[in-house]
Amino acid sequence: MAKKILIVDDEVHIKMLLEQTLEELEDEFEVDLYTASDGEEGLEFIRSKRPDLVFLDIMMPKMNGYEVCRIIKDDASLKDVKIILLTAKGQEVDRKQGLELGAMMYMTKPFDPDEILRVSKELLEL
Amino acid sequence: MAAIKGMSLFKKTGLIAFCLFGVIASATSAMTAWTLYGLMTREYVSKGTAIAQSIAGASQEILLNRDAATVQSVIDQYLEIEGVAYVFVVDGDGLVVSHTFVPEFPPMLHDVRGLKHEIAVSSLDIPPHGAVIDICAPVLAGLAGFVHVGMGKELIMAYFWEVVLKMQILLFFIFWGCVGILYLVMRRISRPLGQLTDYARKLAAHDFSAAIDIRTRDELEVLGRAMMSMGQELALLFSEMENEVGKATADLRDHMAYLAAIIDNLADGLLVVDVTGAVSVINPAMREFFDLGDTPCKGRSPARLFPVEVTGLADRIRRCTTEVLSAEIPLARGRTGKAVGSTIFAETPGRQCLGGVLLVRDITREKELDQLKTDFISTVSHELRTPMTSVLGFSKIIRNKLERYVFPLLAGDRGVEKPIGQVRGNMDIIVAEAERLTELINDVLDIARMEAGEVQWRDENVPVAGVLRQSVEATRGLWQAKGLAVEIDVGDDLPPVRGDHDRLVQVVVNLLSNAVKFTEVGPIRCSAEREGGFVRVSVRDNGAGIDRADLRMVFDKFKQVGDTLTGKPEGSGLGLPICRQIVERHGGSIWVESEPGRGSVFTFTIPLAEDEARAGEGDAEPSCRAPEGGEVPDARTRTSPLVLVVDDDPALIEYLSQVFEERGYAVCEAANGPDAVATARSVLPDLITMDIMMPGMDGHEVIARLRALPETRAIPILVITALGGAEGEAGDMALVKPVDDATVIRAAESLLRGQACGGACIVLGGRECDLNGMRVLCSGEVTFATAEEFWPLVEDGFRGTVFISSEVVGGMELERLSALGGVSVVILPPFACKG
């Protein structure tokens, strides 16, 4: 079964950047890429499609990344969803909070596309 | 009489004259009386002789006939002659023929015998006739008997006394006559003298209106005139001086009013404390800053008026410190102030401390602005990150895709090779610049976070060798690109330090990239070694070096030293400030030594992991004991001062420890430089005694290290050195070995308290030496001497303390001086003596 990656970000360019970065996986390992533009949409997608990996921005309209993270972790049925918080909030408290809420990783923008690719492969065990 | 009383000159001369006159009078009368007595006696003798011979000659027959009645009648008539006391005649057998004694012949005269051939004179005392001169004349060579005539001496004495009396009366009158004349003469002299005296007294009392009227036509009149003109000169000078003083006073008053107005209208708060620590000046702004209203402040202790931060500063600046201290202090109503304090010195010989002055500026607004700036930087950097993400990310993707998909398709087409090369190069530039921009943003955020204390530190035991290797690896691209080599020099047994691994790597990477940036040739050396409780890491390059003036600034934020207009600045200017933040957060310190054109050495220290520090140092564990043998309480709770004794000679450590312990001090010991630094940091002693010549890290270096660390910077250091020139310069005071316990204790006390008490002392090297902090070693008698004047003083038996300015210490025979008993040597630090 094809692995699913969800990108949740309100910034169109970042979404595009991530998409283009991860396209390689799509081609090579038949990973499916999905995107969402805000927290609510992202949460809805996670609940319905259960992606394997989520790149989640924190500052987003409607629902922020922390909330999405918390809700997912509170939902036992979604415990396998791996979340990488990918955000411009680089402060230590933010990182701490994110990791406490159950994110697998906390990455800060600007990111290196190669690093994203490497981490994704690792987490998806590809 | 009053005039005589006033004339002490007359009294003195009178007394002398009286004595002199008495002696003369007595001698004259005695001489005269004696002469008169002699004359009269001779006259009586000759008179008596004449009478006796006359009787003897005229009466031979009568005597021979023994006609007593006739004899009687003859001799009776001689009684009428003045001075004749008696006449009597004895026959040849010694029987009285007749006599003039009535009623009876004195029996003692029976034995008075005459001489046969001549007249005999003898003095007799015949009661009741008194003293007489008996003249005995023989009649017919004694055959017919003898005639005795007695001349009474009473008359002689009566004459004698009469003459003496008359003479005394005459002399008495002459004496008083002389006294009168003397008085008149004296009065003539002493009146003008009195006038001169009065005049001088009036001058002394600043009464210049008095006049002298002496018309004696002699020297006194000249003197009087001279004094008058002198008085007039003085009056003139005085009035000029009064005018000047008046003017100066008015100026001073104006000046004071001007100063007071300035002080009162200063926007900054001003507080001046005197040497005792009491408030001497405070301005309205200061009152307002601390909500003091009209509270009387002058003469009160700052502790009663201000928060502890101000009190602490005030206390430090009133001591003779040359440092300028600054601190952020809380003001009333939640505001924040920046206080800058320094000691006030009187520009007199010895540079006496007068107290301290503290200026406080309300920086609440600046703080808010600073916060605003930090927030702004934080927000902007944050906002920059998102577009930077796109720029960097897409650039990399574009570059990858071009490399992977586009360029291979175009390969072989000779027309596009050049554009492909350009596109590739341009893409690299975009990526590199985007990375540089990202680095800047990260640096800005990093330092903003560190300053806000928002950084989380993951402390663990970190092997320094690993940190260095990782850092060198991380910068490989940089140094290889410039063709430089990086050498790592780390001992195998270097213990781990306690810290945040990534942050330590960040520091070394930063130092390495800086070194690479400014170095063109030659290796960059990266070394680490153990130093007491620390690991000391150095990055040494042979690059451009840093100007002396810039050395202090390299750790300042956004300061890129050198000419930033001609030399293109590279980097954000935040790297070193970040390094400093990181190192200081770890409890270490970072500094740079550099020489323009010859390279720089950046060095930082990081404390060893605790268990390592203890295990590795063995005796570096603070070796301390309280005087009563218990444990030494920590710096905040201890009551007796704690002294750290540093010396590599165990015997001297033991001696000094005993000296201090006997006086009730707690003592810690350290036998080498690294131990000394580690112990000083952990126990924070009140005083350190420092040997200079020690193996490994010498005393100078230890002092430099202690001065560099914020917590040990203010600890007074007493250098106790074997010998030498400027050995004492680094400390606060230096004693030359051998030392005696009293001197050590006095020096220690003076450093601990900075107060005055007592020993004679000589200051060598001029008057301009400040003994204030060392007064405790002197009893107030301070002799200033040059080197030439000095040895004679010592040879004259001087015993006490000799202060030698470090500037002249080289010219002194210290060995000879130290060998003297009872002489202690203190080398003054260079700042204590001017010029």
mmCIF file of C-alpha atoms in Angstrom, chain A residues 3-4 10-11 16 26 36 55 60 78 104-105 107 112 125:
data_model
loop_
_atom_site.group_PDB
_atom_site.id
_atom_site.type_symbol
_atom_site.label_atom_id
_atom_site.label_comp_id
_atom_site.label_asym_id
_atom_site.label_seq_id
_atom_site.Cartn_x
_atom_site.Cartn_y
_atom_site.Cartn_z
ATOM 1 C CA LYS A 3 2.521 5.580 1.838
ATOM 2 C CA LYS A 4 0.783 8.928 2.243
ATOM 3 C CA ASP A 10 -1.130 28.070 4.554
ATOM 4 C CA GLU A 11 1.757 29.449 2.537
ATOM 5 C CA MET A 16 4.783 24.012 -3.463
ATOM 6 C CA GLU A 26 6.280 10.067 -5.295
ATOM 7 C CA ALA A 36 -4.031 21.118 3.052
ATOM 8 C CA PHE A 55 4.469 18.071 7.618
ATOM 9 C CA MET A 60 -2.166 28.732 10.293
ATOM 10 C CA LEU A 78 -4.380 8.121 15.002
ATOM 11 C CA MET A 104 8.050 13.298 16.001
ATOM 12 C CA MET A 105 10.321 16.136 14.998
ATOM 13 C CA MET A 107 12.129 21.469 12.055
ATOM 14 C CA ASP A 112 17.064 22.292 3.345
ATOM 15 C CA GLU A 125 11.319 3.537 6.325
#
